Coordinates of C-alpha atoms in Angstrom, one line a residue:
M231 CA 76.8 106.0 208.2
R232 CA 73.2 106.2 209.3
L233 CA 70.2 104.2 208.0
S234 CA 72.4 102.2 205.6
Y235 CA 72.8 105.3 203.3
P236 CA 73.0 108.7 204.9
L237 CA 70.8 111.6 203.7
L238 CA 73.3 114.2 202.5
I239 CA 71.8 117.7 202.1
S240 CA 73.5 121.0 202.5
T241 CA 72.0 123.8 204.6
S242 CA 72.2 126.1 201.6
L243 CA 69.6 124.0 199.8
I244 CA 66.9 124.7 202.4
T245 CA 68.0 128.3 202.5
L246 CA 67.9 128.7 198.7
L247 CA 64.6 126.8 198.3
S248 CA 63.1 128.9 201.0
A249 CA 64.3 132.1 199.3
C250 CA 62.5 131.0 196.1
A251 CA 59.3 130.3 197.9
S252 CA 56.1 132.3 198.0
T253 CA 54.6 133.8 201.2
P254 CA 54.0 131.1 203.8
P255 CA 50.4 130.1 204.4
E256 CA 48.5 131.4 207.4
I257 CA 48.7 129.6 210.7
N258 CA 46.0 127.1 211.5
T259 CA 45.2 128.0 215.1
E260 CA 43.2 124.8 215.7
T261 CA 46.2 122.6 215.2
A262 CA 48.9 124.9 216.5
S263 CA 48.4 123.6 220.1
V264 CA 50.0 120.3 219.0
F265 CA 53.3 122.1 219.0
S266 CA 52.7 125.0 221.3
T267 CA 56.0 126.8 220.7
L268 CA 55.8 126.4 216.9
P269 CA 53.6 128.0 214.2
Q270 CA 51.8 125.3 212.2
A271 CA 50.1 125.5 208.8
T272 CA 50.1 121.8 207.7
P273 CA 50.8 118.7 209.7
F274 CA 53.7 116.5 208.6
S275 CA 53.0 113.6 206.4
H276 CA 53.4 110.1 207.9
I277 CA 55.5 107.4 206.3
L278 CA 52.6 105.0 205.8
G279 CA 52.4 101.2 205.4
T280 CA 56.2 100.8 204.9
S281 CA 58.1 97.7 205.9
F282 CA 61.2 98.2 207.9
R283 CA 63.9 95.9 209.4
G284 CA 66.5 96.2 212.0
Q285 CA 66.8 95.4 215.7
L286 CA 64.3 95.3 218.5
S287 CA 65.4 95.9 222.0
Y288 CA 63.9 96.8 225.4
K289 CA 65.1 99.4 228.0
N290 CA 63.1 100.0 231.1
N291 CA 60.2 98.1 229.6
Q292 CA 60.1 100.4 226.6
A293 CA 60.6 98.9 223.2
Y294 CA 63.0 100.5 220.7
F295 CA 63.7 100.0 217.0
T296 CA 67.2 100.4 215.6
P297 CA 67.1 100.4 211.7
C298 CA 69.7 98.5 209.8
D299 CA 73.2 100.1 210.0
D300 CA 71.9 102.9 212.1
P301 CA 72.9 103.3 215.7
E302 CA 69.9 105.5 216.6
Q303 CA 67.2 103.9 218.7
Y304 CA 63.6 105.0 218.0
P305 CA 60.8 104.4 220.6
I306 CA 58.1 102.0 219.5
Q307 CA 54.3 102.3 219.8
T308 CA 52.2 99.3 218.9
E309 CA 49.1 97.3 219.7
E310 CA 50.7 94.1 218.5
P311 CA 51.6 91.6 221.3
L312 CA 55.3 92.6 220.8
A313 CA 56.5 91.7 224.3
E314 CA 54.8 88.3 224.0
I315 CA 56.4 87.6 220.6
Y316 CA 59.8 88.8 221.9
Q317 CA 59.7 86.5 225.0
Q318 CA 59.2 83.5 222.7
I319 CA 62.4 84.5 220.7
G320 CA 64.8 86.4 223.0
N321 CA 66.6 84.9 225.9
S322 CA 66.4 88.0 228.0
Q323 CA 65.3 91.6 227.6
S324 CA 68.9 92.7 227.3
E325 CA 69.3 90.8 224.1
P326 CA 68.3 92.6 220.9
V327 CA 66.6 90.5 218.2
Y328 CA 66.2 91.0 214.4
I329 CA 62.8 92.2 213.3
E330 CA 60.9 92.9 210.1
F331 CA 57.6 94.7 210.3
A332 CA 55.0 96.9 208.6
G333 CA 54.4 100.2 210.3
E334 CA 54.6 103.9 210.3
I335 CA 57.2 106.5 211.2
S336 CA 56.0 109.9 212.5
F337 CA 57.6 113.0 214.0
T338 CA 57.3 113.2 217.8
D339 CA 56.7 116.2 220.0
K340 CA 59.8 118.4 219.7
K341 CA 60.5 118.0 223.5
S342 CA 60.9 114.3 223.1
S343 CA 64.4 112.8 223.2
S344 CA 63.8 111.2 219.8
S345 CA 62.8 113.0 216.7
V346 CA 60.5 110.3 215.5
V347 CA 58.4 107.4 216.9
T348 CA 57.9 104.0 215.2
R349 CA 54.5 102.4 215.1
I350 CA 54.4 98.6 214.4
D351 CA 51.3 97.4 212.8
K352 CA 52.3 93.9 211.9
V353 CA 55.4 91.8 212.7
H354 CA 56.5 89.8 209.7
H355 CA 59.6 88.1 211.1
M356 CA 61.6 88.1 214.3
A357 CA 64.7 86.0 215.1
L358 CA 67.7 85.8 217.3
A359 CA 70.4 88.0 215.8
K360 CA 72.9 85.2 215.7
S361 CA 70.6 82.9 213.7
S362 CA 69.5 85.4 211.1
L363 CA 71.2 87.0 208.1
Q364 CA 69.6 90.2 209.4
C365 CA 70.2 93.3 207.3
A366 CA 72.4 91.3 204.9
K367 CA 69.3 89.4 203.7
A368 CA 67.8 90.7 200.5
V369 CA 64.0 90.9 200.5
D370 CA 63.8 91.3 196.8
S371 CA 64.9 87.8 196.2
F372 CA 61.5 86.3 197.0
S373 CA 57.9 87.4 197.1
F374 CA 57.1 84.8 199.7
K375 CA 59.0 82.1 201.5
A376 CA 58.1 79.4 204.0
T377 CA 59.8 76.7 206.0
G378 CA 59.1 74.0 208.5
D379 CA 60.5 71.2 210.6
M380 CA 59.7 67.5 211.2
P381 CA 60.5 67.0 208.4
Y382 CA 62.6 69.9 207.3
W383 CA 61.3 71.7 204.1
R384 CA 61.3 75.1 202.5
I385 CA 59.6 77.1 199.8
N386 CA 60.7 80.2 197.9
I387 CA 58.3 82.0 195.6
H388 CA 59.9 84.4 193.0
E389 CA 57.7 86.0 190.4
N390 CA 55.6 83.0 189.0
Q391 CA 58.0 80.3 190.1
L392 CA 57.7 78.3 193.3
Y393 CA 60.7 76.3 194.5
F394 CA 60.1 73.5 196.9
A395 CA 62.8 71.6 198.7
A396 CA 62.7 68.8 201.3
K397 CA 65.4 66.5 202.6
T398 CA 64.9 64.1 199.8
S399 CA 64.2 66.3 196.7
N400 CA 64.1 69.7 195.1
Q401 CA 61.3 70.6 192.7
S402 CA 60.4 73.7 190.6
Y403 CA 56.8 74.6 190.0
T404 CA 55.0 77.2 187.9
I405 CA 52.1 79.1 189.6
T406 CA 49.4 81.2 188.0
N407 CA 49.3 84.0 190.7
S408 CA 52.0 84.8 193.2
Q409 CA 50.6 88.1 194.5
I410 CA 50.0 87.8 198.2
E411 CA 48.2 90.4 200.3
T412 CA 49.0 90.8 204.0
D413 CA 45.6 90.5 205.5
R414 CA 44.0 87.6 203.6
Q415 CA 44.1 83.8 203.4
H416 CA 45.5 82.6 200.1
V417 CA 45.6 79.2 198.4
L418 CA 48.2 78.9 195.6
H419 CA 48.3 76.1 193.1
A420 CA 51.4 75.1 191.2
T421 CA 52.4 72.4 188.7
D422 CA 55.8 71.0 187.8
D423 CA 57.1 69.7 184.5
N424 CA 55.6 66.3 185.2
D425 CA 52.1 67.8 185.9
Q426 CA 52.4 67.0 189.6
R427 CA 50.5 69.5 191.6
L428 CA 51.4 71.4 194.8
T429 CA 49.0 73.5 196.9
L430 CA 50.3 76.1 199.3
K431 CA 47.8 77.5 201.9
I432 CA 48.9 80.8 203.4
E433 CA 47.1 82.5 206.4
P434 CA 48.2 85.5 208.5
G435 CA 48.8 84.4 212.1
Q436 CA 51.5 83.9 214.7
C437 CA 53.8 81.1 213.9
Y438 CA 56.9 80.0 215.8
L439 CA 59.8 77.7 214.9
S440 CA 61.0 77.0 218.4
D441 CA 64.1 75.0 217.4
H442 CA 65.5 78.0 215.5
K443 CA 64.1 80.7 217.8
E444 CA 62.2 82.4 215.0
Y445 CA 58.8 84.1 214.7
W446 CA 57.0 84.4 211.3
G447 CA 53.8 86.3 210.5
Y448 CA 52.1 83.6 208.4
T449 CA 51.1 79.9 208.9
T450 CA 51.5 77.7 205.9
K451 CA 50.4 74.2 204.7
V452 CA 51.8 72.4 201.7
E453 CA 50.1 69.5 200.0
S454 CA 52.1 67.7 197.4
V455 CA 52.9 64.2 196.1
D456 CA 55.5 64.0 198.9
G457 CA 52.8 64.5 201.5
Q458 CA 51.6 67.3 203.8
F459 CA 54.0 69.8 205.3
F460 CA 53.2 72.5 208.0
G461 CA 55.3 75.5 208.8
C462 CA 55.7 79.3 208.8
G463 CA 56.2 82.0 206.2
E464 CA 57.0 85.6 205.5
L465 CA 56.7 88.1 202.7
G466 CA 59.7 89.4 200.8
E467 CA 58.7 92.3 198.6
L468 CA 56.6 93.9 201.2
D469 CA 55.4 97.0 199.4
N470 CA 55.0 98.4 195.9
D471 CA 57.6 101.2 195.9
Q472 CA 60.2 99.5 193.8
S473 CA 59.5 101.7 190.8
Y474 CA 60.6 104.7 192.8
T475 CA 64.0 103.3 193.9
G476 CA 67.1 104.5 192.1
E477 CA 69.4 107.4 191.3
Y478 CA 68.2 110.9 190.4
L479 CA 70.2 113.9 189.2
S480 CA 69.5 117.7 189.2
Q481 CA 71.6 120.8 188.4
A482 CA 69.1 123.4 189.5
I483 CA 70.9 124.8 192.6
Q484 CA 73.6 127.3 191.8
Q485 CA 74.6 125.1 188.8
Q486 CA 75.7 122.4 191.3
E487 CA 75.1 118.8 190.5
I488 CA 72.7 117.2 193.1
N489 CA 72.4 113.4 193.4
L490 CA 69.3 112.0 195.0
S491 CA 69.2 108.3 195.9
L492 CA 65.9 106.6 196.9
N493 CA 67.0 103.2 198.3
D494 CA 64.9 100.1 198.5
N495 CA 65.1 100.1 202.3
H496 CA 63.4 103.5 202.4
T497 CA 66.5 105.5 203.2
V498 CA 67.7 108.4 201.1
V499 CA 70.9 110.0 199.9
F500 CA 70.8 113.7 198.8
Q501 CA 74.3 114.8 197.8
Q502 CA 75.2 118.4 196.8
G503 CA 78.5 120.2 196.5
E504 CA 82.0 119.0 197.5
L505 CA 82.3 116.2 200.0
S506 CA 84.2 118.4 202.5
E507 CA 81.4 121.0 202.5
Q508 CA 78.4 118.7 202.7
N509 CA 76.0 118.8 205.6
I510 CA 74.7 115.4 206.6
K511 CA 71.1 114.8 207.5
T512 CA 69.4 111.4 207.8
G513 CA 65.8 110.3 207.3
F514 CA 63.3 108.1 205.5
W515 CA 61.2 108.2 202.3
K516 CA 57.8 106.8 201.2
S517 CA 55.4 107.2 198.3
N518 CA 52.2 107.9 200.2
T519 CA 50.3 108.3 196.9
P520 CA 50.9 107.0 193.4
D521 CA 52.3 110.3 192.2
S522 CA 54.2 111.7 195.3
V523 CA 57.2 110.9 197.4
V524 CA 57.7 112.3 200.9
V525 CA 61.2 112.6 202.5
M526 CA 61.5 113.0 206.2
L527 CA 64.7 114.5 207.6
T528 CA 65.1 113.4 211.3
K529 CA 68.7 113.9 212.2
E530 CA 71.5 116.4 211.5
G531 CA 74.6 115.0 213.1
D532 CA 73.6 114.4 216.7
K533 CA 70.8 117.0 216.5
N534 CA 67.1 116.1 216.1
I535 CA 65.4 117.9 213.3
R536 CA 61.9 118.0 211.8
E537 CA 62.0 118.7 208.1
E538 CA 60.1 117.3 205.2
L539 CA 60.6 117.5 201.4
V540 CA 57.6 116.8 199.2
F541 CA 58.2 115.5 195.6
K542 CA 55.7 115.1 192.8
R543 CA 56.2 112.3 190.2
E544 CA 56.1 113.0 186.5
G545 CA 57.2 110.1 184.4
L546 CA 60.7 109.2 185.4
S547 CA 61.2 112.6 187.1
L548 CA 60.7 113.7 190.7
I549 CA 59.9 117.4 191.3
C550 CA 60.4 119.0 194.7
T551 CA 57.4 121.3 195.1
E552 CA 57.1 121.9 198.8
I553 CA 59.1 122.1 202.0
N554 CA 57.6 121.5 205.5
N555 CA 60.0 122.9 208.1
N556 CA 58.6 122.5 211.7
N557 CA 55.1 122.2 210.4
V558 CA 55.3 125.3 208.2
L559 CA 54.6 124.1 204.6
T560 CA 56.2 126.4 202.0
P561 CA 55.4 125.9 198.3
L562 CA 58.2 126.7 195.8
E563 CA 57.8 129.2 193.0
H564 CA 60.5 127.3 191.1
P565 CA 60.3 123.6 191.7
I566 CA 63.5 121.5 191.6
S567 CA 63.4 118.6 189.1
F568 CA 65.3 115.4 189.5
D569 CA 65.7 113.0 186.5
K570 CA 66.0 109.3 187.1
M571 CA 69.3 107.9 186.0
N572 CA 70.8 104.4 185.7
A573 CA 71.7 102.6 188.9
K574 CA 74.8 104.0 190.6
H575 CA 76.6 100.7 190.5
G576 CA 75.1 99.4 187.3
D577 CA 71.9 97.4 186.7
I578 CA 71.7 94.6 189.1
D579 CA 69.8 91.3 188.6
S580 CA 67.0 91.2 191.2
E581 CA 68.0 87.7 192.0
T582 CA 71.5 88.7 193.0
I583 CA 71.6 89.4 196.7
Q584 CA 73.7 92.4 197.6
V585 CA 75.8 91.0 200.5
T586 CA 79.3 92.2 200.5
R587 CA 81.7 89.5 201.7
Q588 CA 85.4 89.8 201.9
L589 CA 86.7 86.4 200.9
S590 CA 90.4 85.7 200.9
P591 CA 91.9 83.3 198.4
Q592 CA 92.5 79.9 200.0
Q593 CA 92.8 76.3 198.9
L594 CA 90.7 73.7 200.7
D595 CA 92.0 70.2 200.1
A596 CA 90.2 67.0 200.9
P597 CA 91.2 66.1 204.4
N598 CA 92.9 62.8 205.5
Q599 CA 90.6 62.5 208.5
I600 CA 86.9 61.8 208.5
D601 CA 84.4 64.5 209.4
V602 CA 82.0 62.6 211.7
E603 CA 79.2 65.1 211.4
V604 CA 79.3 65.0 207.7
Q605 CA 79.3 61.2 207.8
K606 CA 76.2 61.2 209.9
A607 CA 74.5 63.7 207.5
V608 CA 75.3 61.6 204.4
R609 CA 74.2 58.4 206.1
Q610 CA 70.9 60.1 206.9
Y611 CA 70.5 61.3 203.3
F612 CA 70.8 57.7 202.1
K613 CA 68.4 56.5 204.8
I614 CA 65.8 58.9 203.7
H615 CA 66.3 57.7 200.1
R616 CA 66.0 54.1 201.3
T617 CA 69.3 53.3 199.7
D618 CA 72.0 51.1 201.1
P619 CA 75.3 53.1 201.0
K620 CA 77.6 50.2 202.0
N621 CA 79.6 50.4 198.8
T622 CA 79.7 54.2 198.7
R623 CA 82.4 56.3 200.1
F624 CA 82.8 60.1 200.5
N625 CA 85.1 63.0 201.4
S626 CA 84.2 66.6 202.2
V627 CA 85.3 70.2 202.7
R628 CA 83.8 72.9 204.8
F629 CA 83.0 76.5 203.6
D630 CA 80.4 79.1 204.4
L631 CA 78.5 79.3 201.0
N632 CA 75.6 81.5 202.1
G633 CA 77.2 84.1 204.3
D634 CA 75.4 83.2 207.5
G635 CA 78.6 82.6 209.5
K636 CA 78.2 78.8 209.5
E637 CA 80.2 76.5 207.3
E638 CA 78.3 74.3 204.8
A639 CA 79.6 70.8 204.0
I640 CA 80.4 70.2 200.4
V641 CA 80.6 66.4 199.8
L642 CA 81.9 64.4 196.9
L643 CA 80.8 60.8 196.6
D644 CA 83.0 58.2 194.9
W645 CA 80.4 57.8 192.2
C646 CA 82.9 59.1 189.7
S647 CA 83.6 58.8 186.0
S648 CA 85.6 60.7 183.5
N649 CA 82.8 63.3 183.5
G650 CA 83.1 64.0 187.3
C651 CA 81.7 62.9 190.6
E652 CA 78.4 63.2 192.5
M653 CA 78.3 66.2 194.8
L654 CA 76.0 66.9 197.8
V655 CA 75.7 70.2 199.7
F656 CA 74.5 70.3 203.3
E657 CA 73.5 73.5 204.9
Q658 CA 74.6 74.1 208.5
K659 CA 71.7 74.7 210.8
D660 CA 71.6 75.1 214.6
K661 CA 70.6 71.4 214.9
G662 CA 73.1 70.1 212.4
L663 CA 73.6 69.6 208.7
V664 CA 70.5 69.7 206.5
F665 CA 70.5 68.5 202.8
S666 CA 70.5 71.5 200.4
S667 CA 71.7 70.4 196.9
R668 CA 72.8 67.6 194.7
V669 CA 74.8 68.1 191.6
S670 CA 75.7 65.3 189.2
R671 CA 79.0 64.9 187.4
I672 CA 80.9 67.8 188.8
Q673 CA 84.7 68.2 188.2
A674 CA 87.0 69.3 191.0
P675 CA 88.5 71.7 191.9
I676 CA 85.5 73.9 192.3
E677 CA 86.0 77.7 192.5
V678 CA 83.8 80.0 194.6
A679 CA 82.7 83.1 192.7
Q680 CA 82.3 86.6 193.9
T681 CA 78.7 86.7 192.7
Q682 CA 75.7 85.4 194.6
H683 CA 72.1 84.4 194.0
F684 CA 69.7 84.2 196.9
S685 CA 72.6 84.7 199.3
W686 CA 74.5 81.6 198.1
Q687 CA 77.9 82.1 196.4
D688 CA 78.0 81.0 192.7
L689 CA 80.3 78.1 192.0
L690 CA 82.6 77.9 189.0
V691 CA 83.6 74.5 187.4
K692 CA 85.3 73.5 184.1
K693 CA 84.0 70.8 181.9
N694 CA 85.2 69.9 178.4
N695 CA 87.3 73.0 178.3
Q696 CA 84.2 75.1 179.0
W697 CA 83.7 77.2 182.2
L698 CA 80.3 76.8 183.8
Q699 CA 78.7 78.9 186.6
L700 CA 76.3 77.2 189.0
E701 CA 73.8 79.6 190.5
S702 CA 71.4 78.9 193.4
D703 CA 67.7 79.3 192.6
G704 CA 66.9 80.0 196.2
L705 CA 66.7 76.4 197.2
S706 CA 69.5 74.5 195.5
Y707 CA 72.2 74.5 192.9
P708 CA 71.4 72.9 189.5
L709 CA 70.9 69.2 189.6
K710 CA 73.0 68.8 186.4
V711 CA 76.2 70.6 185.6
S712 CA 75.0 70.7 182.0
D713 CA 72.2 73.0 183.2
A714 CA 74.7 75.6 184.5
K715 CA 75.4 78.9 182.7
A716 CA 78.3 78.8 180.3
I717 CA 80.9 81.7 180.8
D718 CA 84.0 82.7 178.9
A719 CA 86.3 82.6 181.9
P720 CA 86.1 82.7 185.8
L721 CA 86.9 86.5 186.0
Q722 CA 84.9 86.9 189.2
S723 CA 86.5 84.1 191.2
T724 CA 87.3 84.8 194.9
G725 CA 90.3 82.5 194.7
V726 CA 88.7 80.0 197.1
L727 CA 89.2 76.5 195.7
L728 CA 87.1 73.6 197.0
F729 CA 88.9 70.2 196.6
A730 CA 91.9 72.2 195.4
Q731 CA 93.9 69.1 194.5
G732 CA 91.0 67.7 192.4
R733 CA 89.2 64.5 193.0
P734 CA 90.0 63.1 196.4
T735 CA 92.5 60.3 196.7
T736 CA 91.3 59.4 200.2
W737 CA 87.7 58.2 200.7
F738 CA 85.8 57.4 203.8
S739 CA 83.0 54.8 204.5
I740 CA 79.6 56.2 205.1
K741 CA 78.7 53.5 207.7

């Protein structure tokens, strides 16, 4: 499968559309020299200003971009200091890194080994592949996020909410304006429920987190009641094409149903006819103007192609009005209309990150031996809070809650009553465990749900004969179990049980 979702389009479609077309326009001799062996009436459109993500690699000092889930490598052209940024992140030129950038895709000269070339205008994020969620990370779960070290902190902005987390606390703030442009300095002000103010200063610029081998396209500064924090940031929703994404349906070609999918990663699915007879082409899409969509077809199997479909937007419909095949633009006498339908897999909450994880049922019991790394993390947590934990004991289990391949530590303290115990969650980072969440009065066992929010698995618990679902807000789980969402039954459980035997019978000293 190429470019996450392959572009499926039968050869008969181009043939039928061309047969319906009017006489091709005259050749423009001034531009024909660009492709000397091809007639040219109208240049191809460019896929402008789009944000892409995938892998960056080097071969013979030439940079290449490999989009998510696509094995094809496309040469890169850029005026950005790409090699300099890469050297700060990668260990060697043979090691690919994850990259997110704003740029443009254009057709190359037909004699080139690649059908398209990628131009990088601005690098938003770069990281070692092993330390990043890469293509599994959803960019629609935040409009901006930032993080920093010494001390560790992070921010997630979603719509008009700003979530701030440090080692000692998690706070939610309301902001008046969360729209962030790529080329400007911004100052955002936010206020929490206690009228405490937080100011976030955002400025485009090179920013590195050397400990995590990450590059970010923005520098950030936070001023709050907890002090000043400095770090890096990146955009999430990097363009305004979300209104175009979705499923479209047409029955205009030989009474055959045609399904058109415009995906949020700017890949396309065009499906016509029976599966066994489908021809597969791959490419990209972009709304270059408010009322048009351009689809570039770049590959047909292993063959490079140069075809372009031009759609006009009318309400919720897309109408194919023109075909550009090897720079010959052919208008259609009978345009093909595609009506927007509901999402193929049902409507999806934008806060739910679409990361498919195959989790096998398992029961994780409280161990009989102490986890020294967890003990150190809990001790540090109490130290930051200036609290003496000498009379507090703990036990813990390990499980990867956020799908990054590293096991978090889920800790129960012996602060227990009939209503449950105190729970701490520590996220596993390269340098160790970092505090993530605190949940009061939680009952064990705790079930891991199939659903996710902001890449973190939801948790299912039962209290007073009522099932509750704890969802991450991008920074932490709810502080109080009573704030969790009530559900009828844990129908979406993975079968993974944390503290499967219930409240631990063995406790360990923190000191």
